[in-house]
Coordinates of C-alpha atoms in Angstrom, one line a residue:
F1 CA 14.1 -4.9 3.7
G2 CA 12.7 -6.0 0.2
Y3 CA 9.2 -5.0 1.1
G4 CA 10.5 -1.7 2.5
L5 CA 12.2 -1.0 -0.9
A6 CA 9.1 -2.1 -2.9
S7 CA 7.0 0.1 -0.6
A8 CA 9.4 3.0 -1.3
V9 CA 9.0 2.7 -5.1
A10 CA 5.2 2.3 -4.7
L11 CA 5.3 5.5 -2.3
G12 CA 7.1 7.4 -5.1
V13 CA 4.4 6.6 -7.6
D14 CA 1.7 7.3 -5.0
M15 CA 3.2 10.7 -4.1
S16 CA 3.8 11.5 -7.8
V17 CA 0.1 10.8 -8.8
L18 CA -1.1 12.6 -5.6
A19 CA 0.9 15.8 -6.5
A20 CA -0.2 15.7 -10.2
L21 CA -3.9 15.3 -9.2
V22 CA -4.0 17.9 -6.4
H23 CA -1.6 20.5 -7.8
G24 CA -2.0 19.7 -11.6
A25 CA -5.6 18.9 -11.9
G26 CA -7.0 20.7 -8.8
M27 CA -8.6 17.6 -7.4
H28 CA -9.6 17.4 -3.7
Y29 CA -6.8 15.8 -1.6
Q30 CA -8.9 12.9 -0.3
L31 CA -10.2 11.8 -3.8
A32 CA -6.7 12.3 -5.2
A33 CA -5.2 10.3 -2.2
A34 CA -7.4 7.3 -3.0
L35 CA -6.6 7.3 -6.7
A36 CA -2.9 7.7 -6.1
F37 CA -2.9 5.1 -3.3
S38 CA -4.5 2.6 -5.8
A39 CA -1.7 3.3 -8.4
G40 CA 0.9 2.6 -5.6
A41 CA -0.9 -0.6 -4.6
V42 CA -0.5 -2.0 -8.2
V43 CA 3.2 -1.2 -8.1
A44 CA 3.5 -2.7 -4.6
Y45 CA 1.9 -5.9 -5.6
L46 CA 3.9 -6.3 -8.7
L47 CA 7.2 -5.7 -6.9
S48 CA 6.1 -7.8 -4.0
V49 CA 5.3 -11.0 -5.7
R50 CA 8.3 -10.6 -8.1
F51 CA 11.0 -9.7 -5.6
V52 CA 9.9 -10.0 -2.0
F53 CA 7.6 -12.8 -1.1
R54 CA 8.5 -16.3 -2.1
F55 CA 5.5 -18.2 -0.5
H56 CA 2.0 -17.6 -1.8
H57 CA -1.1 -18.8 0.2
L58 CA -3.2 -18.4 -3.0
R59 CA -2.2 -20.1 -6.2
N60 CA -4.6 -18.0 -8.4
R61 CA -2.8 -14.8 -9.0
G62 CA -6.1 -13.0 -9.8
W63 CA -7.5 -13.8 -6.3
E64 CA -4.2 -13.0 -4.8
F65 CA -4.1 -9.5 -6.3
T66 CA -7.7 -9.0 -5.3
S67 CA -6.7 -10.0 -1.7
F68 CA -3.8 -7.8 -1.8
V69 CA -5.9 -4.8 -2.8
A70 CA -8.6 -5.7 -0.3
L71 CA -6.1 -5.9 2.5
G72 CA -4.6 -2.6 1.2
L73 CA -8.1 -1.0 1.9
A74 CA -7.2 -1.1 5.6
G75 CA -4.0 0.7 4.6
M76 CA -6.0 3.2 2.5
L77 CA -8.2 3.9 5.6
A78 CA -5.2 4.4 7.8
N79 CA -3.8 6.7 4.9
A80 CA -7.0 8.7 4.7
A81 CA -7.4 9.1 8.5
A82 CA -3.8 10.2 8.9
L83 CA -4.0 12.7 6.1
F84 CA -7.2 14.2 7.4
V85 CA -5.7 14.6 11.0
A86 CA -2.3 15.9 9.7
I87 CA -3.9 18.4 7.3
S88 CA -7.2 19.4 8.8
A89 CA -6.4 19.2 12.6
V90 CA -2.7 19.9 12.8
G91 CA -2.3 22.1 9.6
L92 CA 0.6 20.3 8.0
G93 CA 1.3 20.6 4.3
L94 CA 0.3 17.9 1.9
V95 CA 3.8 16.3 1.4
T96 CA 4.6 16.2 5.1
A97 CA 1.2 14.8 5.9
K98 CA 1.6 12.1 3.2
L99 CA 5.0 11.0 4.6
L100 CA 3.5 10.6 8.0
A101 CA 0.5 8.8 6.6
A102 CA 2.9 6.5 4.7
I103 CA 4.3 5.3 7.9
C104 CA 0.9 4.3 9.1
T105 CA 0.1 2.7 5.9
F106 CA 3.3 0.7 5.6
A107 CA 2.9 -0.7 9.0
T108 CA -0.7 -1.7 8.4
N109 CA -0.2 -3.3 4.9
F110 CA 3.1 -5.1 5.7
T111 CA 1.5 -6.8 8.8
L112 CA -1.7 -7.8 7.1
R113 CA -0.2 -9.0 3.8
R114 CA 2.6 -10.9 5.3
Q115 CA 0.4 -12.7 7.8
L116 CA -2.5 -13.4 5.6
L117 CA -1.1 -13.8 2.1
F118 CA 2.6 -14.6 2.1
T119 CA 3.7 -16.4 5.3
P120 CA 4.2 -20.2 4.9
P121 CA 2.0 -22.3 7.1
R122 CA 3.6 -23.5 10.4
I123 CA 4.0 -27.2 10.8

């Protein structure tokens, strides 16, 4: 639940930056999506380590953040692919496509981050 809430806040940041870059600055949606996704990833990390995950595999927070973002690249690829299919192949609007892409991204990121960064070792 906590990760879902943190992800919802991060998605709000992501979508706001995406809309500002595409509609306000006239940037191509794929480049804007990568930048917006990165902004959301920072928010997701800060909220996740503060409120969601209690166990940390890595003691060095710099390495943990780097690993969090690196694992997020898998989510970014899922995001880019889903946006491309939804907009280019299906013809959906940017907001609808982004909401569908967010589902793919959430599932990918949660699974990878929980298993590789924040799950206590099994004894």
